[in-house]
Amino acid sequence: MKKKGIIALAIILTILVIDQIIKIYIKTHFYLHESYEVTSWFYLAFTENNGMAFGVELFDKFLLTSFRIIAVAFFTYILVKYIRKDLVTMGFTIVMSMIIAGAMGNIFDCVFYGKLFTDSHGQVAQWADPANGIMGYGEWFRGLVVDMFYFPLFHFNWPDWFPHTREIIDWGWISFTWPSWAPTCDREFVFFSPVFNFADAAISVGVFLMLVCFPKSFLSLLNDNEEQQK
């Protein structure tokens, strides 16, 4: 039991430290949308987003960040509780710790970066220093998440018979605008196009392993927790 707790804490702290070191380096050495080619299939490309999947903005940023903090606190509570009761395996502990750490890494950006750093548009950000008039670009809980890893593993152009972006398609009795997310002949297809960070990688790997290796363990913990609350 003690060993699992130590390993969980070590994983969370290690991921958080690595994630923040990379983000702070990018933030203080790159201007927004600057990229550096490491290899033909790997770039460091500095982008920022509001932290939601695909950059969708559906909720107020303060509420979104607050909800994330509550969710991470809840899953951390579950993990600690069941480690103490020795009801989880070492593998599950490791995977859950990866997911929690990744979520914490992006939450840190949202909570603090708006106040810690100046704007990155057209310039390399500085550490904010309000005493000397150097202000952050945002408010507490409204910072942007820093992304930098870009892996365009391969790319190609779709055939000319594919529709153009936003082209009006008329199929006799039905007419519609070709969606922007669909393949088009005037836009290159790139795999893998999303830009992500170390925290995102920890979450993605953790969720994948959770679904493949420990789906029953995760669901049983949630169901057991719900039964105890009734």
Coordinates of N, CA and C in Angstrom, one line a residue, residues 1-120:
M1 N 0.8 -1.2 0.0 CA 0.0 0.0 0.0 C 0.9 1.3 0.0
K2 N 1.9 1.3 0.9 CA 2.7 2.5 1.0 C 3.5 2.7 -0.3
K3 N 4.0 1.5 -0.9 CA 4.7 1.6 -2.1 C 3.9 2.2 -3.3
K4 N 2.6 1.8 -3.4 CA 1.8 2.3 -4.4 C 1.6 3.8 -4.3
G5 N 1.4 4.3 -3.0 CA 1.3 5.7 -2.8 C 2.5 6.5 -3.2
I6 N 3.7 6.0 -2.9 CA 4.9 6.6 -3.2 C 5.1 6.7 -4.7
I7 N 4.8 5.6 -5.4 CA 4.9 5.5 -6.9 C 3.9 6.5 -7.5
A8 N 2.7 6.5 -7.0 CA 1.7 7.4 -7.6 C 2.2 8.9 -7.5
L9 N 2.7 9.3 -6.3 CA 3.1 10.6 -6.1 C 4.3 10.9 -6.9
A10 N 5.2 10.0 -7.1 CA 6.4 10.2 -7.9 C 6.1 10.4 -9.4
I11 N 5.1 9.6 -9.9 CA 4.7 9.7 -11.3 C 4.0 11.1 -11.5
I12 N 3.1 11.5 -10.6 CA 2.5 12.8 -10.7 C 3.4 13.9 -10.7
L13 N 4.4 13.9 -9.8 CA 5.3 15.0 -9.7 C 6.3 15.0 -10.9
T14 N 6.7 13.9 -11.3 CA 7.6 13.8 -12.5 C 7.0 14.3 -13.7
I15 N 5.8 13.9 -14.0 CA 5.0 14.4 -15.2 C 4.8 15.9 -15.1
L16 N 4.4 16.4 -13.9 CA 4.1 17.8 -13.8 C 5.4 18.6 -14.0
V17 N 6.5 18.2 -13.4 CA 7.8 18.9 -13.5 C 8.3 19.0 -15.0
I18 N 8.3 17.8 -15.6 CA 8.7 17.7 -17.0 C 7.8 18.6 -17.9
D19 N 6.5 18.5 -17.7 CA 5.5 19.2 -18.5 C 5.8 20.7 -18.3
Q20 N 5.9 21.2 -17.1 CA 6.1 22.6 -16.9 C 7.5 23.1 -17.4
I21 N 8.5 22.3 -17.3 CA 9.8 22.8 -17.8 C 9.7 23.0 -19.3
I22 N 9.1 22.0 -20.0 CA 9.0 22.2 -21.5 C 8.1 23.4 -21.8
K23 N 7.0 23.6 -21.1 CA 6.1 24.7 -21.5 C 6.8 26.0 -21.2
I24 N 7.4 26.1 -20.0 CA 8.1 27.4 -19.7 C 9.2 27.7 -20.7
Y25 N 10.0 26.7 -21.1 CA 11.0 26.9 -22.1 C 10.4 27.4 -23.4
I26 N 9.4 26.8 -23.9 CA 8.7 27.2 -25.1 C 8.2 28.6 -25.0
K27 N 7.5 28.9 -23.9 CA 6.9 30.2 -23.7 C 7.9 31.3 -23.6
T28 N 9.1 31.0 -23.1 CA 10.1 32.1 -22.9 C 11.1 32.1 -24.0
H29 N 11.0 31.2 -25.1 CA 12.0 31.2 -26.1 C 11.3 31.3 -27.5
F30 N 10.0 31.1 -27.6 CA 9.3 31.1 -28.9 C 8.2 32.2 -28.9
Y31 N 8.0 32.8 -30.0 CA 6.8 33.7 -30.1 C 5.7 32.8 -30.7
L32 N 4.5 33.2 -30.5 CA 3.3 32.4 -30.9 C 3.3 32.1 -32.3
H33 N 3.1 30.8 -32.6 CA 3.1 30.2 -34.0 C 4.5 30.0 -34.6
E34 N 5.5 30.3 -33.8 CA 6.9 30.0 -34.3 C 7.1 28.5 -34.2
S35 N 7.9 28.0 -35.2 CA 8.1 26.5 -35.2 C 9.6 26.3 -35.5
Y36 N 10.1 25.2 -35.0 CA 11.5 24.8 -35.2 C 11.5 23.3 -35.7
E37 N 12.1 23.1 -36.9 CA 12.1 21.7 -37.4 C 13.2 20.9 -36.8
V38 N 12.8 19.9 -36.0 CA 13.7 18.9 -35.4 C 14.1 17.9 -36.4
T39 N 13.1 17.3 -37.1 CA 13.3 16.4 -38.2 C 12.1 16.7 -39.2
S40 N 12.1 16.0 -40.3 CA 11.0 16.3 -41.3 C 9.7 15.9 -40.8
W41 N 9.6 15.1 -39.7 CA 8.3 14.6 -39.2 C 8.1 15.0 -37.8
F42 N 9.0 15.9 -37.2 CA 8.8 16.3 -35.9 C 9.2 17.8 -35.8
Y43 N 8.2 18.6 -35.3 CA 8.5 20.1 -35.1 C 8.2 20.5 -33.7
L44 N 8.8 21.5 -33.2 CA 8.4 22.2 -32.0 C 7.6 23.4 -32.6
A45 N 6.3 23.5 -32.4 CA 5.5 24.5 -32.9 C 4.7 25.1 -31.8
F46 N 5.0 26.3 -31.4 CA 4.3 26.9 -30.3 C 2.9 27.4 -30.6
T47 N 1.9 26.8 -30.0 CA 0.6 27.3 -30.1 C 0.0 27.4 -28.7
E48 N -1.1 28.1 -28.6 CA -1.9 28.2 -27.3 C -3.4 28.0 -27.6
N49 N -4.0 27.4 -26.6 CA -5.5 27.1 -26.8 C -6.1 27.3 -25.4
N50 N -7.4 27.3 -25.4 CA -8.2 27.5 -24.2 C -8.3 26.3 -23.4
G51 N -7.8 25.2 -23.9 CA -7.8 23.9 -23.1 C -8.9 22.9 -23.4
M52 N -9.8 23.3 -24.2 CA -10.9 22.4 -24.6 C -10.5 21.6 -25.9
A53 N -11.0 20.4 -26.0 CA -10.7 19.6 -27.2 C -11.1 20.3 -28.5
F54 N -10.2 20.4 -29.4 CA -10.4 21.0 -30.7 C -10.6 22.5 -30.7
G55 N -10.3 23.1 -29.5 CA -10.4 24.6 -29.4 C -11.8 25.1 -29.3
V56 N -12.8 24.2 -29.0 CA -14.2 24.6 -29.0 C -14.4 25.4 -27.7
E57 N -15.1 26.5 -27.8 CA -15.4 27.4 -26.7 C -16.9 27.3 -26.4
L58 N -17.3 26.5 -25.4 CA -18.7 26.4 -25.1 C -19.1 27.0 -23.7
F59 N -18.1 27.1 -22.8 CA -18.4 27.6 -21.5 C -17.4 28.7 -21.1
D60 N -17.8 29.5 -20.1 CA -16.9 30.5 -19.6 C -15.6 29.8 -19.1
K61 N -14.5 30.4 -19.4 CA -13.2 29.8 -19.0 C -13.0 29.6 -17.6
F62 N -13.5 30.5 -16.7 CA -13.3 30.4 -15.3 C -14.1 29.2 -14.8
L63 N -15.4 29.0 -15.3 CA -16.2 27.8 -14.9 C -15.5 26.6 -15.4
L64 N -15.0 26.6 -16.6 CA -14.4 25.4 -17.2 C -13.2 24.9 -16.4
T65 N -12.3 25.9 -16.0 CA -11.1 25.6 -15.2 C -11.6 25.1 -13.8
S66 N -12.6 25.7 -13.2 CA -13.0 25.3 -11.9 C -13.6 23.9 -11.9
F67 N -14.3 23.6 -13.0 CA -14.9 22.2 -13.1 C -13.8 21.2 -13.2
R68 N -12.7 21.5 -14.0 CA -11.6 20.6 -14.1 C -10.9 20.3 -12.8
I69 N -10.7 21.4 -12.0 CA -10.1 21.3 -10.7 C -10.9 20.3 -9.8
I70 N -12.2 20.5 -9.9 CA -13.1 19.6 -9.1 C -13.0 18.2 -9.5
A71 N -13.0 18.0 -10.9 CA -12.9 16.6 -11.4 C -11.6 16.0 -11.0
V72 N -10.5 16.7 -11.2 CA -9.2 16.1 -10.8 C -9.2 15.8 -9.3
A73 N -9.7 16.7 -8.5 CA -9.7 16.5 -7.0 C -10.5 15.2 -6.7
F74 N -11.6 15.0 -7.4 CA -12.5 13.8 -7.2 C -11.8 12.5 -7.5
F75 N -11.1 12.5 -8.7 CA -10.4 11.3 -9.1 C -9.1 11.0 -8.2
T76 N -8.5 12.1 -7.8 CA -7.4 12.0 -6.9 C -7.9 11.4 -5.5
Y77 N -9.0 11.9 -5.1 CA -9.6 11.3 -3.8 C -9.9 9.8 -4.0
I78 N -10.5 9.4 -5.1 CA -10.8 8.0 -5.3 C -9.5 7.2 -5.3
L79 N -8.4 7.7 -6.0 CA -7.2 6.9 -6.1 C -6.6 6.8 -4.7
V80 N -6.5 7.9 -4.0 CA -5.9 7.8 -2.6 C -6.7 6.9 -1.7
K81 N -8.0 7.0 -1.8 CA -8.9 6.2 -0.9 C -8.6 4.7 -1.2
Y82 N -8.6 4.3 -2.4 CA -8.4 2.9 -2.7 C -7.0 2.4 -2.7
I83 N -6.0 3.2 -2.7 CA -4.7 2.8 -2.5 C -4.5 2.5 -1.0
R84 N -5.1 3.3 -0.1 CA -5.1 3.1 1.3 C -5.8 1.8 1.7
K85 N -6.8 1.4 1.0 CA -7.6 0.2 1.2 C -6.9 -1.0 0.5
D86 N -5.9 -0.7 -0.3 CA -5.2 -1.7 -1.1 C -6.2 -2.5 -2.0
L87 N -7.0 -1.7 -2.7 CA -8.0 -2.3 -3.6 C -7.7 -2.1 -5.1
V88 N -6.5 -1.5 -5.4 CA -6.2 -1.3 -6.8 C -4.8 -2.0 -7.0
T89 N -4.6 -2.4 -8.3 CA -3.3 -3.0 -8.6 C -2.3 -1.9 -8.9
M90 N -1.0 -2.3 -9.0 CA 0.1 -1.3 -9.3 C -0.1 -0.7 -10.7
G91 N -0.5 -1.6 -11.6 CA -0.7 -1.0 -13.0 C -1.8 0.0 -13.0
F92 N -2.9 -0.2 -12.4 CA -4.0 0.7 -12.3 C -3.6 2.0 -11.7
T93 N -2.8 1.9 -10.6 CA -2.3 3.1 -9.9 C -1.4 3.9 -10.8
I94 N -0.6 3.3 -11.6 CA 0.3 4.0 -12.5 C -0.5 4.8 -13.6
V95 N -1.4 4.0 -14.2 CA -2.2 4.6 -15.3 C -3.1 5.8 -14.8
M96 N -3.7 5.6 -13.6 CA -4.6 6.6 -13.1 C -3.7 7.9 -12.7
S97 N -2.5 7.6 -12.2 CA -1.6 8.7 -11.8 C -1.2 9.5 -13.1
M98 N -1.0 8.8 -14.2 CA -0.7 9.5 -15.5 C -1.8 10.5 -15.9
I99 N -3.0 10.0 -15.8 CA -4.2 10.8 -16.2 C -4.3 12.0 -15.3
I100 N -4.2 11.8 -14.0 CA -4.4 12.9 -13.0 C -3.3 13.9 -13.3
A101 N -2.0 13.5 -13.4 CA -0.9 14.4 -13.6 C -1.0 15.2 -14.9
G102 N -1.5 14.6 -16.0 CA -1.7 15.3 -17.2 C -2.7 16.4 -17.1
A103 N -3.8 16.0 -16.4 CA -4.9 17.0 -16.2 C -4.4 18.2 -15.4
M104 N -3.6 17.8 -14.3 CA -3.1 18.9 -13.5 C -2.1 19.8 -14.2
G105 N -1.3 19.3 -15.1 CA -0.4 20.1 -15.9 C -1.1 21.1 -16.7
N106 N -2.2 20.8 -17.4 CA -3.0 21.7 -18.2 C -3.8 22.7 -17.3
I107 N -4.2 22.2 -16.2 CA -4.9 23.1 -15.3 C -4.0 24.2 -14.7
F108 N -2.7 23.8 -14.5 CA -1.7 24.8 -14.0 C -1.6 26.0 -15.0
D109 N -1.6 25.6 -16.3 CA -1.5 26.7 -17.3 C -2.7 27.6 -17.2
C110 N -3.9 27.0 -17.1 CA -5.1 27.8 -17.1 C -5.2 28.7 -15.9
V111 N -4.8 28.2 -14.7 CA -4.9 29.0 -13.5 C -3.8 30.1 -13.4
F112 N -2.6 29.8 -13.8 CA -1.5 30.7 -13.5 C -0.9 31.5 -14.7
Y113 N -0.9 30.9 -15.9 CA -0.1 31.5 -17.0 C -0.6 32.9 -17.4
G114 N -1.8 33.1 -17.2 CA -2.3 34.5 -17.6 C -1.7 35.6 -16.8
K115 N -1.4 35.2 -15.5 CA -0.7 36.2 -14.6 C 0.8 36.1 -14.6
L116 N 1.3 35.0 -15.0 CA 2.8 34.8 -14.9 C 3.5 35.3 -16.1
F117 N 2.9 35.3 -17.3 CA 3.6 35.6 -18.5 C 2.9 36.8 -19.3
T118 N 3.7 37.5 -20.0 CA 3.2 38.5 -20.9 C 2.7 37.8 -22.2
D119 N 2.1 38.6 -23.1 CA 1.6 38.1 -24.3 C 2.7 37.6 -25.3
S120 N 2.3 36.6 -26.1 CA 3.3 35.9 -27.0 C 3.1 36.3 -28.5

